[in-house]
Amino acid sequence: MYIFLDESYNLKDRYKPQLISINGFMTVPVKKVWKQWREYRRKFAGRWRIHATDAVFEPLREKVLHLMQLSPDITLVSVLQMIPDIPAGNESPYYRKGKLHFDKVYEDMLKSLFNRLQLGAYTSVTITVDSRKVKYGALGKKRTQEHILAYLTEYYPTTRITFRIAPSTSDVLLEVADFVSNTFYKHYTGQEIPALQQLEGKTIALKNPLK
């Protein structure tokens, strides 16, 4: 099993719901998906980094959703955490000196999602998460990676798991995860996304796991 994930969030804009979401897809025939996506992105490649928030690449969003619908072997995955529903107070592990401890929230959201995906049912799982800016830079990134991998090793000892945090430029399927994540974000912030409703039967979604 191969899983590709990216995060989308709003922490500051008070005019939109404040939330953190981690979204992407899982598939077994990863080479088949890779070949199809390479074909879709061909005319856009070589200009600059493909990113879902860049209007010039908006035509690729439809291609991504079509790819999700086209393959019976792809499942969309999403975990959403509303900021107001995160436990607060002196005893909460999610706040430090009154400020949101984003890395802890992010790690626990990932763990909750992996539990929901029942990784123990697979003999081998490769998880690739798009890099993001983290506190303490490369050290913070390494710490997050170690925490998640230690958790997965402890709770899924019979599954051979590879967990890596990588830039989207290192794997074109992270571009697909980026479009999926941004599409879920649009949905979570109130936009109508009919294609997501059509994909509801192919979606594993988790809401407010930290509540």
mmCIF file of C-alpha atoms in Angstrom:
data_model
loop_
_atom_site.group_PDB
_atom_site.id
_atom_site.type_symbol
_atom_site.label_atom_id
_atom_site.label_comp_id
_atom_site.label_asym_id
_atom_site.label_seq_id
_atom_site.Cartn_x
_atom_site.Cartn_y
_atom_site.Cartn_z
ATOM 1 C CA MET A 1 0.000 0.000 0.000
ATOM 2 C CA TYR A 2 1.210 3.516 -0.874
ATOM 3 C CA ILE A 3 -0.100 6.630 0.882
ATOM 4 C CA PHE A 4 0.587 10.232 -0.173
ATOM 5 C CA LEU A 5 -0.392 13.136 2.095
ATOM 6 C CA ASP A 6 -0.269 16.909 2.276
ATOM 7 C CA GLU A 7 -1.672 19.398 4.779
ATOM 8 C CA SER A 8 -3.830 22.491 4.334
ATOM 9 C CA TYR A 9 -4.766 24.801 7.173
ATOM 10 C CA ASN A 10 -6.024 28.168 8.262
ATOM 11 C CA LEU A 11 -4.805 29.504 11.591
ATOM 12 C CA LYS A 12 -5.098 33.265 11.150
ATOM 13 C CA ASP A 13 -7.902 34.317 8.800
ATOM 14 C CA ARG A 14 -10.847 34.997 11.120
ATOM 15 C CA TYR A 15 -13.231 35.246 8.178
ATOM 16 C CA LYS A 16 -12.809 31.537 7.393
ATOM 17 C CA PRO A 17 -13.135 28.461 9.624
ATOM 18 C CA GLN A 18 -9.889 27.928 11.511
ATOM 19 C CA LEU A 19 -8.735 24.396 10.918
ATOM 20 C CA ILE A 20 -5.948 21.977 10.147
ATOM 21 C CA SER A 21 -6.485 19.218 7.609
ATOM 22 C CA ILE A 22 -4.261 16.456 6.280
ATOM 23 C CA ASN A 23 -5.436 14.914 3.041
ATOM 24 C CA GLY A 24 -4.333 12.699 0.203
ATOM 25 C CA PHE A 25 -4.879 9.278 -1.253
ATOM 26 C CA MET A 26 -3.882 5.653 -0.897
ATOM 27 C CA THR A 27 -3.376 3.098 -3.648
ATOM 28 C CA VAL A 28 -1.753 -0.228 -4.409
ATOM 29 C CA PRO A 29 -0.947 0.051 -8.164
ATOM 30 C CA VAL A 30 1.236 3.115 -7.633
ATOM 31 C CA LYS A 31 3.049 2.791 -10.978
ATOM 32 C CA LYS A 32 -0.244 2.873 -12.862
ATOM 33 C CA VAL A 33 -1.294 6.057 -11.053
ATOM 34 C CA TRP A 34 2.149 7.568 -11.610
ATOM 35 C CA LYS A 35 2.019 6.939 -15.373
ATOM 36 C CA GLN A 36 -1.453 8.447 -15.677
ATOM 37 C CA TRP A 37 -0.511 11.544 -13.703
ATOM 38 C CA ARG A 38 2.681 12.023 -15.734
ATOM 39 C CA GLU A 39 0.514 12.097 -18.842
ATOM 40 C CA TYR A 40 -1.906 14.622 -17.341
ATOM 41 C CA ARG A 41 0.832 16.997 -16.168
ATOM 42 C CA ARG A 42 3.002 16.748 -19.279
ATOM 43 C CA LYS A 43 2.173 20.117 -20.834
ATOM 44 C CA PHE A 44 2.605 21.888 -17.475
ATOM 45 C CA ALA A 45 5.947 20.322 -16.585
ATOM 46 C CA GLY A 46 9.158 22.291 -16.898
ATOM 47 C CA ARG A 47 7.683 25.728 -16.238
ATOM 48 C CA TRP A 48 7.878 25.975 -12.467
ATOM 49 C CA ARG A 49 6.769 24.000 -9.446
ATOM 50 C CA ILE A 50 3.230 22.674 -9.865
ATOM 51 C CA HIS A 51 1.111 23.818 -6.936
ATOM 52 C CA ALA A 52 -2.642 23.643 -6.383
ATOM 53 C CA THR A 53 -2.936 27.249 -5.152
ATOM 54 C CA ASP A 54 -1.425 28.654 -8.363
ATOM 55 C CA ALA A 55 -4.213 29.624 -10.788
ATOM 56 C CA VAL A 56 -2.164 28.639 -13.824
ATOM 57 C CA PHE A 57 -2.432 24.998 -12.753
ATOM 58 C CA GLU A 58 -6.165 25.054 -12.048
ATOM 59 C CA PRO A 59 -6.940 22.827 -15.103
ATOM 60 C CA LEU A 60 -5.005 20.062 -13.347
ATOM 61 C CA ARG A 61 -7.501 19.975 -10.466
ATOM 62 C CA GLU A 62 -10.133 18.487 -12.758
ATOM 63 C CA LYS A 63 -7.558 15.973 -13.971
ATOM 64 C CA VAL A 64 -6.772 14.948 -10.398
ATOM 65 C CA LEU A 65 -10.427 14.442 -9.517
ATOM 66 C CA HIS A 66 -10.919 12.517 -12.752
ATOM 67 C CA LEU A 67 -7.962 10.326 -11.819
ATOM 68 C CA MET A 68 -9.533 9.662 -8.419
ATOM 69 C CA GLN A 69 -12.802 8.658 -10.078
ATOM 70 C CA LEU A 70 -11.157 6.679 -12.858
ATOM 71 C CA SER A 71 -9.203 4.222 -10.758
ATOM 72 C CA PRO A 72 -11.053 1.670 -8.613
ATOM 73 C CA ASP A 73 -7.829 1.177 -6.676
ATOM 74 C CA ILE A 74 -7.591 4.699 -5.241
ATOM 75 C CA THR A 75 -9.094 5.814 -1.920
ATOM 76 C CA LEU A 76 -9.159 9.437 -0.790
ATOM 77 C CA VAL A 77 -8.175 10.004 2.840
ATOM 78 C CA SER A 78 -8.721 13.049 5.023
ATOM 79 C CA VAL A 79 -8.451 14.066 8.652
ATOM 80 C CA LEU A 80 -9.889 17.411 9.760
ATOM 81 C CA GLN A 81 -9.352 19.161 13.074
ATOM 82 C CA MET A 82 -11.210 22.375 13.865
ATOM 83 C CA ILE A 83 -9.010 24.655 15.956
ATOM 84 C CA PRO A 84 -11.766 25.641 18.458
ATOM 85 C CA ASP A 85 -12.340 21.945 19.202
ATOM 86 C CA ILE A 86 -8.744 21.255 20.218
ATOM 87 C CA PRO A 87 -8.545 20.708 24.004
ATOM 88 C CA ALA A 88 -7.080 23.781 25.682
ATOM 89 C CA GLY A 89 -6.012 24.665 29.186
ATOM 90 C CA ASN A 90 -2.969 24.039 31.336
ATOM 91 C CA GLU A 91 -3.224 20.259 31.015
ATOM 92 C CA SER A 92 -3.563 20.220 27.237
ATOM 93 C CA PRO A 93 -0.539 18.931 25.298
ATOM 94 C CA TYR A 94 -1.678 21.019 22.335
ATOM 95 C CA TYR A 95 -0.911 24.446 23.778
ATOM 96 C CA ARG A 96 2.301 25.938 25.105
ATOM 97 C CA LYS A 97 2.151 29.259 26.920
ATOM 98 C CA GLY A 98 -1.193 29.929 25.291
ATOM 99 C CA LYS A 99 0.049 29.212 21.770
ATOM 100 C CA LEU A 100 -0.987 26.281 19.607
ATOM 101 C CA HIS A 101 1.639 23.529 19.545
ATOM 102 C CA PHE A 102 1.203 22.851 15.831
ATOM 103 C CA ASP A 103 3.724 20.022 15.563
ATOM 104 C CA LYS A 104 2.020 18.037 18.350
ATOM 105 C CA VAL A 105 -1.404 18.561 16.759
ATOM 106 C CA TYR A 106 -0.018 17.529 13.380
ATOM 107 C CA GLU A 107 1.606 14.367 14.749
ATOM 108 C CA ASP A 108 -1.507 13.254 16.630
ATOM 109 C CA MET A 109 -3.699 13.914 13.615
ATOM 110 C CA LEU A 110 -1.445 11.690 11.529
ATOM 111 C CA LYS A 111 -1.566 8.952 14.153
ATOM 112 C CA SER A 112 -5.362 9.114 14.282
ATOM 113 C CA LEU A 113 -5.571 8.893 10.508
ATOM 114 C CA PHE A 114 -3.231 5.912 10.370
ATOM 115 C CA ASN A 115 -5.310 4.132 13.007
ATOM 116 C CA ARG A 116 -8.433 4.771 10.939
ATOM 117 C CA LEU A 117 -6.726 3.315 7.857
ATOM 118 C CA GLN A 118 -6.023 0.067 9.742
ATOM 119 C CA LEU A 119 -2.424 -0.212 8.567
ATOM 120 C CA GLY A 120 -2.060 -3.519 10.382
ATOM 121 C CA ALA A 121 -4.093 -5.152 7.626
ATOM 122 C CA TYR A 122 -1.203 -4.690 5.174
ATOM 123 C CA THR A 123 2.147 -6.459 4.958
ATOM 124 C CA SER A 124 3.901 -3.391 3.561
ATOM 125 C CA VAL A 125 3.032 0.319 3.626
ATOM 126 C CA THR A 126 4.978 3.264 2.219
ATOM 127 C CA ILE A 127 3.842 6.669 3.479
ATOM 128 C CA THR A 128 5.096 9.859 1.828
ATOM 129 C CA VAL A 129 4.184 13.220 3.354
ATOM 130 C CA ASP A 130 4.903 16.522 1.659
ATOM 131 C CA SER A 131 7.456 18.643 3.485
ATOM 132 C CA ARG A 132 6.274 21.724 5.324
ATOM 133 C CA LYS A 133 7.920 24.499 7.256
ATOM 134 C CA VAL A 134 8.489 23.270 10.785
ATOM 135 C CA LYS A 135 9.876 24.856 13.894
ATOM 136 C CA TYR A 136 13.618 24.265 14.286
ATOM 137 C CA GLY A 137 13.971 23.497 10.562
ATOM 138 C CA ALA A 138 15.613 20.227 9.590
ATOM 139 C CA LEU A 139 15.903 19.191 13.246
ATOM 140 C CA GLY A 140 12.163 19.663 13.781
ATOM 141 C CA LYS A 141 11.395 17.736 10.613
ATOM 142 C CA LYS A 142 13.636 14.868 11.712
ATOM 143 C CA ARG A 143 12.023 14.838 15.154
ATOM 144 C CA THR A 144 8.517 14.610 13.667
ATOM 145 C CA GLN A 145 9.616 11.817 11.362
ATOM 146 C CA GLU A 146 11.166 9.881 14.245
ATOM 147 C CA HIS A 147 8.078 10.305 16.449
ATOM 148 C CA ILE A 148 5.708 9.036 13.764
ATOM 149 C CA LEU A 149 7.929 6.147 12.725
ATOM 150 C CA ALA A 150 8.392 5.057 16.349
ATOM 151 C CA TYR A 151 4.615 5.090 16.814
ATOM 152 C CA LEU A 152 4.006 3.075 13.662
ATOM 153 C CA THR A 153 6.698 0.551 14.576
ATOM 154 C CA GLU A 154 5.227 0.070 18.046
ATOM 155 C CA TYR A 155 1.580 -0.279 17.049
ATOM 156 C CA TYR A 156 1.991 -2.090 13.739
ATOM 157 C CA PRO A 157 4.889 -4.493 14.363
ATOM 158 C CA THR A 158 3.798 -6.983 11.691
ATOM 159 C CA THR A 159 3.625 -4.364 8.938
ATOM 160 C CA ARG A 160 6.771 -3.235 7.146
ATOM 161 C CA ILE A 161 6.360 0.538 7.134
ATOM 162 C CA THR A 162 8.369 3.235 5.415
ATOM 163 C CA PHE A 163 7.576 6.786 6.500
ATOM 164 C CA ARG A 164 9.236 9.738 4.840
ATOM 165 C CA ILE A 165 8.781 13.493 4.703
ATOM 166 C CA ALA A 166 9.867 14.770 1.311
ATOM 167 C CA PRO A 167 9.543 17.865 -0.899
ATOM 168 C CA SER A 168 6.956 17.652 -3.666
ATOM 169 C CA THR A 169 9.743 18.007 -6.221
ATOM 170 C CA SER A 170 11.030 14.579 -5.202
ATOM 171 C CA ASP A 171 7.850 12.696 -6.143
ATOM 172 C CA VAL A 172 5.235 13.840 -8.657
ATOM 173 C CA LEU A 173 2.505 11.961 -6.797
ATOM 174 C CA LEU A 174 2.895 14.496 -3.997
ATOM 175 C CA GLU A 175 1.524 16.984 -6.526
ATOM 176 C CA VAL A 176 -1.626 14.868 -6.671
ATOM 177 C CA ALA A 177 -1.804 14.895 -2.860
ATOM 178 C CA ASP A 178 -1.415 18.682 -2.962
ATOM 179 C CA PHE A 179 -4.439 19.074 -5.246
ATOM 180 C CA VAL A 180 -6.454 16.620 -3.173
ATOM 181 C CA SER A 181 -5.570 18.463 0.031
ATOM 182 C CA ASN A 182 -6.342 21.881 -1.385
ATOM 183 C CA THR A 183 -9.683 20.609 -2.722
ATOM 184 C CA PHE A 184 -10.658 19.268 0.692
ATOM 185 C CA TYR A 185 -9.564 22.580 2.220
ATOM 186 C CA LYS A 186 -11.862 24.471 -0.148
ATOM 187 C CA HIS A 187 -14.676 22.143 0.871
ATOM 188 C CA TYR A 188 -13.948 22.526 4.586
ATOM 189 C CA THR A 189 -13.937 26.317 4.300
ATOM 190 C CA GLY A 190 -17.390 26.389 2.723
ATOM 191 C CA GLN A 191 -16.931 26.015 -1.034
ATOM 192 C CA GLU A 192 -19.165 23.672 -2.989
ATOM 193 C CA ILE A 193 -17.122 20.861 -4.551
ATOM 194 C CA PRO A 194 -19.583 18.551 -6.362
ATOM 195 C CA ALA A 195 -16.785 16.184 -7.426
ATOM 196 C CA LEU A 196 -15.996 15.428 -3.775
ATOM 197 C CA GLN A 197 -19.607 14.438 -3.189
ATOM 198 C CA GLN A 198 -19.332 12.037 -6.112
ATOM 199 C CA LEU A 199 -16.221 10.577 -4.503
ATOM 200 C CA GLU A 200 -17.790 10.187 -1.059
ATOM 201 C CA GLY A 201 -17.979 6.414 -1.474
ATOM 202 C CA LYS A 202 -14.237 6.336 -2.127
ATOM 203 C CA THR A 203 -13.291 8.536 0.813
ATOM 204 C CA ILE A 204 -12.131 7.723 4.336
ATOM 205 C CA ALA A 205 -12.627 10.866 6.421
ATOM 206 C CA LEU A 206 -12.026 11.594 10.091
ATOM 207 C CA LYS A 207 -13.186 14.738 11.906
ATOM 208 C CA ASN A 208 -11.924 16.234 15.153
ATOM 209 C CA PRO A 209 -9.882 13.246 16.382
ATOM 210 C CA LEU A 210 -8.318 15.359 19.144
ATOM 211 C CA LYS A 211 -11.621 16.417 20.680
#
